[in-house]
Amino acid sequence: MRMWRNILLCTTLMLLCLLAGCERRPLVDPDSSAIFRVRLMTDSIPNVTCHIYNDKIERPNISTDVMRVLVYDPASKELLSQGFIRNKERDTQGYEVISGNMKLSHGDYQILSYNFDIPNTFIDNEGSSQTIRAYTSEISQYHYACLESRADDFDHIYYEPDHLFVARNMNVRIDPHLGVRVIEADARPIIDTYYIQIRVRGVEYIATNTAASAVLTGLAPSNLLGPNIRNEEDASALYFELQKSVDERQRSSENEVLCAVFNTFGKIPDAPSNLTITLQVVTRDGKIHQKEVDMSPIFASDDARERHWLLIDEVWELPKPIDPPTDNVGGGFKPELDDWTHTDEYVPIKP
């Protein structure tokens, strides 16, 4: 009798538990999945997406297909892991968004990301978020030789950098969570893009198989990506090529110009006395012509500060080349052909 009473009691308790909404739930481990989304902030970039002075000049590429992601320890600043994200789309505002999966366990992190497809810009010292650096290589010996005697007047001369976007999401905390955590960051340019031009009288005298060039001094040679600090201690110069074009804003008939849109890590604020540009062309007779311009007042102008326009208010007059060049000027290969001579000779042919 007592046994039946116990069975009845257990059955009653089970029914009450079911009626109270008790259910069996499986144990689930917290997920370590995360999606990192980087948006490229491409608006308000002078000479690229706004303040276009000369729309005939090709602008730098500001699109990317791959972002590199580096994860750092916020306390030690040391690199913990890295990877690449490649999923590309556009948001409702038209910005490019690059995204991808990441594995981040519970903890605090510093995350840094930059566009990886930058063939002319190099990244080193990436072991710490405080030392990771972007820079470009020094120009070749060929380009140094082309500058002739002026090469000794410059400090190190570097090629211009690619357009580099960097996202810094320096305070990311991952708590235990179920499902996928989404981490978002905006990548902004660390490069300054300038437009420069000088009016030229005698553009037609420039040799067609050579590129006009310029060397601009007083610029930063590198940038620390983590703290976004430009190297303003080492004086350097930037090499870039110039193009022939026409300035349709000039009212005078002399509107032919040499110009360029170029990238730089930035102007060094305290280097006005060393802020010069050396322009160089080769005319059809093989002669090299150079012109040096003090850029300090030009960088101080409203056009330079507000729109990054470096408009040199001078006319560079190129001398008319000697055409055709004399025997001692211009060099070149001059083939000559002697008179034909007739020769009879027996050539035996063996089977």
XYZ file of C-alpha atoms in Angstrom:
351
model
C 0.000 0.000 0.000
C 2.851 2.348 0.862
C 4.543 1.593 -2.515
C 1.406 2.608 -4.441
C 1.236 5.770 -2.404
C 4.840 6.693 -3.375
C 4.168 5.987 -7.055
C 1.101 8.185 -6.987
C 3.058 10.977 -5.285
C 5.868 10.876 -7.906
C 3.341 10.910 -10.737
C 1.591 13.903 -9.258
C 4.877 15.837 -8.923
C 5.797 15.106 -12.558
C 2.411 16.345 -13.764
C 2.756 19.526 -11.712
C 6.223 20.150 -13.170
C 4.915 19.775 -16.709
C 1.999 22.071 -15.985
C 4.383 24.690 -14.550
C 6.277 24.890 -17.884
C 9.425 22.983 -16.953
C 11.433 21.876 -19.987
C 14.736 20.216 -20.626
C 17.369 22.481 -22.279
C 20.689 21.360 -23.774
C 23.934 22.944 -22.569
C 25.462 25.353 -25.207
C 29.061 26.670 -25.203
C 29.540 30.392 -25.903
C 30.389 31.126 -29.549
C 33.722 32.684 -30.577
C 32.539 33.713 -34.053
C 32.644 37.357 -35.092
C 32.166 39.293 -38.315
C 34.453 42.258 -38.909
C 33.043 44.933 -41.235
C 35.217 47.792 -42.504
C 33.692 50.741 -44.325
C 35.947 52.841 -46.601
C 35.249 56.522 -45.939
C 35.954 57.962 -49.369
C 34.063 61.242 -49.234
C 35.752 64.633 -48.832
C 39.160 63.556 -50.186
C 40.667 66.595 -51.984
C 41.625 65.965 -55.636
C 40.048 62.496 -55.508
C 36.377 62.792 -54.580
C 36.106 66.568 -54.099
C 37.894 69.810 -55.041
C 38.852 68.545 -58.504
C 40.899 71.251 -60.230
C 41.661 69.433 -63.486
C 39.298 66.606 -64.406
C 41.558 65.568 -67.301
C 44.105 64.097 -64.887
C 43.649 60.530 -63.699
C 42.975 60.285 -59.975
C 44.378 57.705 -57.536
C 42.497 54.456 -57.057
C 40.561 54.403 -53.777
C 38.881 51.012 -54.166
C 40.073 47.797 -52.550
C 39.320 44.084 -52.679
C 41.173 42.903 -49.561
C 41.576 44.308 -46.057
C 44.202 42.985 -43.682
C 43.080 42.698 -40.053
C 45.551 42.685 -37.145
C 44.482 41.891 -33.565
C 46.610 43.250 -30.703
C 46.703 42.873 -26.949
C 45.590 46.226 -25.487
C 47.938 45.947 -22.506
C 51.186 44.764 -24.092
C 50.387 46.125 -27.602
C 51.715 42.845 -29.016
C 50.271 41.177 -32.104
C 48.000 38.238 -31.247
C 46.616 37.187 -34.633
C 45.919 38.429 -38.130
C 43.878 37.578 -41.184
C 42.244 38.893 -44.343
C 38.649 39.796 -45.174
C 37.386 39.838 -48.759
C 33.573 39.995 -48.907
C 32.807 43.210 -50.755
C 29.556 45.146 -50.968
C 28.186 48.686 -50.878
C 26.032 50.104 -48.125
C 23.016 52.364 -48.574
C 25.270 55.445 -48.642
C 27.421 54.072 -51.460
C 30.519 53.298 -49.376
C 32.495 50.122 -50.015
C 32.225 47.650 -47.141
C 34.703 44.787 -46.781
C 33.761 42.043 -44.332
C 34.802 38.584 -43.196
C 34.691 36.043 -40.362
C 37.015 36.130 -37.364
C 37.545 33.921 -34.297
C 37.861 35.903 -31.076
C 37.504 34.315 -27.660
C 36.354 36.214 -24.574
C 38.654 39.149 -23.812
C 39.771 42.694 -24.686
C 41.438 43.526 -27.999
C 42.812 46.296 -30.154
C 41.969 45.823 -33.831
C 43.656 47.556 -36.762
C 42.889 47.060 -40.444
C 44.192 48.521 -43.724
C 43.655 47.948 -47.453
C 46.122 45.272 -48.506
C 46.341 45.851 -52.285
C 48.951 48.638 -52.131
C 51.824 47.524 -54.405
C 54.004 50.615 -53.902
C 53.605 50.926 -50.128
C 55.280 48.648 -47.602
C 54.337 47.729 -44.018
C 56.861 46.716 -41.351
C 57.296 46.568 -37.536
C 53.825 45.049 -37.285
C 54.602 43.158 -34.066
C 53.259 46.068 -32.022
C 50.317 48.393 -32.559
C 52.606 51.292 -31.637
C 55.340 50.528 -34.167
C 53.545 49.224 -37.286
C 54.664 51.563 -40.070
C 53.818 52.394 -43.685
C 56.567 53.659 -46.007
C 57.750 53.613 -49.615
C 61.068 52.641 -51.155
C 63.837 54.991 -52.191
C 64.021 55.841 -55.893
C 66.297 53.792 -58.132
C 69.841 54.709 -59.069
C 68.563 55.365 -62.577
C 66.260 58.116 -61.328
C 69.031 59.538 -59.153
C 71.288 59.646 -62.236
C 68.575 61.436 -64.222
C 68.657 64.274 -61.680
C 72.338 64.810 -62.557
C 74.182 67.156 -60.181
C 71.013 68.124 -58.280
C 70.794 64.627 -56.743
C 73.450 65.595 -54.167
C 71.299 68.511 -52.996
C 68.497 66.284 -51.747
C 68.106 64.053 -48.726
C 66.604 60.646 -49.389
C 64.102 60.672 -52.262
C 61.169 58.254 -52.172
C 58.408 57.132 -54.502
C 54.893 58.311 -53.687
C 52.654 56.013 -51.583
C 49.417 54.366 -52.633
C 46.153 55.612 -51.214
C 46.127 53.946 -47.792
C 43.008 53.549 -45.638
C 43.345 52.556 -41.976
C 40.613 51.477 -39.536
C 41.303 51.657 -35.816
C 38.827 50.008 -33.436
C 41.074 50.234 -30.419
C 38.640 49.233 -27.643
C 36.897 45.969 -28.494
C 35.603 43.717 -25.720
C 34.311 40.258 -26.571
C 31.955 38.829 -23.944
C 30.661 35.244 -23.970
C 27.852 35.238 -26.508
C 25.660 32.992 -28.587
C 25.590 33.434 -32.350
C 27.791 35.867 -34.274
C 29.147 39.147 -32.908
C 29.439 41.969 -35.487
C 32.349 44.424 -35.147
C 32.280 47.528 -37.341
C 34.908 50.164 -38.063
C 35.479 53.030 -40.509
C 38.705 53.151 -42.512
C 39.916 56.666 -43.252
C 42.800 57.815 -45.479
C 46.153 58.639 -43.898
C 47.463 59.988 -47.239
C 47.287 63.585 -48.466
C 46.558 63.967 -52.178
C 47.674 67.178 -53.911
C 47.267 68.689 -57.358
C 50.234 70.680 -58.667
C 50.740 72.593 -61.907
C 52.967 75.136 -63.612
C 52.290 76.909 -66.879
C 54.856 76.145 -69.569
C 55.718 78.022 -72.740
C 57.165 75.574 -75.259
C 55.482 72.342 -74.171
C 55.792 71.127 -77.751
C 59.587 71.118 -77.356
C 59.505 68.360 -74.718
C 60.714 64.981 -75.981
C 57.865 62.536 -76.454
C 59.717 59.462 -75.175
C 60.682 60.888 -71.786
C 58.614 61.752 -68.739
C 58.710 65.143 -67.078
C 59.328 64.741 -63.354
C 59.380 66.612 -60.078
C 61.101 66.243 -56.699
C 59.329 67.917 -53.771
C 61.178 68.299 -50.451
C 59.974 68.816 -46.884
C 57.637 65.803 -46.743
C 57.164 62.980 -44.232
C 58.614 59.634 -45.410
C 56.376 57.309 -43.349
C 53.435 56.954 -40.970
C 52.822 54.947 -37.789
C 49.454 53.296 -38.444
C 48.398 52.590 -34.839
C 48.722 56.071 -33.317
C 48.518 57.736 -36.771
C 51.741 59.708 -36.327
C 53.684 60.970 -39.329
C 57.464 60.834 -39.284
C 58.362 64.530 -39.077
C 61.920 64.001 -37.825
C 63.562 62.644 -40.985
C 63.663 65.110 -43.859
C 62.837 63.506 -47.196
C 61.770 64.279 -50.734
C 59.132 62.781 -53.016
C 59.566 61.856 -56.677
C 56.622 61.847 -59.084
C 56.002 62.289 -62.794
C 54.268 65.203 -64.508
C 51.779 65.201 -67.355
C 51.036 67.637 -70.148
C 47.608 69.205 -69.906
C 45.616 72.398 -70.361
C 44.306 74.673 -67.609
C 40.923 75.781 -68.911
C 40.528 78.142 -65.957
C 43.299 80.377 -67.304
C 41.917 83.320 -69.235
C 45.143 83.907 -71.151
C 46.095 81.941 -74.219
C 49.094 80.523 -72.364
C 47.204 77.745 -70.623
C 49.399 74.721 -71.381
C 50.687 73.207 -68.160
C 52.736 70.455 -66.629
C 50.739 68.987 -63.755
C 50.173 65.961 -61.542
C 47.952 64.497 -58.849
C 50.252 62.866 -56.296
C 50.062 61.197 -52.873
C 52.212 61.931 -49.858
C 52.391 60.976 -46.181
C 52.127 64.707 -45.492
C 54.026 67.971 -45.319
C 56.329 68.519 -42.367
C 54.984 71.662 -40.637
C 58.343 72.927 -39.373
C 60.280 72.628 -42.631
C 59.379 75.800 -44.573
C 62.953 76.675 -45.493
C 63.483 73.289 -47.145
C 60.172 73.256 -48.990
C 61.158 73.377 -52.651
C 60.303 71.606 -55.865
C 62.641 70.817 -58.735
C 60.937 70.334 -62.088
C 62.767 68.571 -64.894
C 62.100 67.948 -68.590
C 64.119 66.747 -71.573
C 63.681 68.581 -74.870
C 63.861 67.025 -78.314
C 67.570 67.770 -78.700
C 68.357 65.650 -75.608
C 69.041 68.551 -73.284
C 67.856 68.445 -69.653
C 66.150 71.554 -68.288
C 65.395 72.093 -64.607
C 63.497 74.713 -62.659
C 63.473 75.143 -58.888
C 60.548 76.825 -57.123
C 60.198 77.840 -53.472
C 56.985 76.136 -52.336
C 56.661 77.767 -48.898
C 54.323 80.611 -49.993
C 52.336 78.224 -52.182
C 51.704 75.779 -49.317
C 50.629 78.755 -47.197
C 47.936 79.811 -49.692
C 44.225 79.186 -49.174
C 44.167 76.907 -52.218
C 46.791 74.656 -50.661
C 45.385 74.614 -47.123
C 41.723 74.189 -48.016
C 41.781 72.293 -51.325
C 45.326 70.877 -51.637
C 45.956 72.793 -54.858
C 49.586 73.779 -55.469
C 49.274 76.341 -58.260
C 52.649 77.797 -59.233
C 51.947 81.280 -60.557
C 54.864 81.360 -62.987
C 55.486 80.575 -66.640
C 58.376 78.218 -67.346
C 59.799 79.067 -70.760
C 61.611 76.230 -72.489
C 64.185 77.090 -75.178
C 63.580 75.946 -78.703
C 65.675 72.832 -79.342
C 68.269 72.618 -82.087
C 66.427 70.594 -84.721
C 68.101 68.685 -86.228
C 70.854 68.575 -83.561
C 74.454 69.238 -84.522
C 77.057 66.452 -84.566
C 78.181 67.329 -81.036
C 74.780 67.916 -79.436
C 72.143 65.448 -78.443
C 73.982 62.232 -79.236
C 72.057 59.419 -80.828
C 72.812 56.529 -83.168
C 73.447 57.550 -86.784
C 73.887 54.491 -88.986
C 75.789 54.861 -92.292
C 76.032 52.458 -95.247
C 79.140 52.089 -97.445
C 78.967 51.495 -101.207
C 78.184 47.953 -102.351
C 81.104 45.792 -103.606
C 80.715 42.763 -105.887
C 82.591 39.575 -104.851
C 82.697 36.186 -106.663
C 83.661 33.171 -104.551
C 83.346 29.400 -105.089
C 81.498 27.623 -102.259
C 81.703 23.794 -102.438
C 78.586 21.885 -101.460
C 79.095 18.336 -100.207
C 76.427 15.654 -100.307
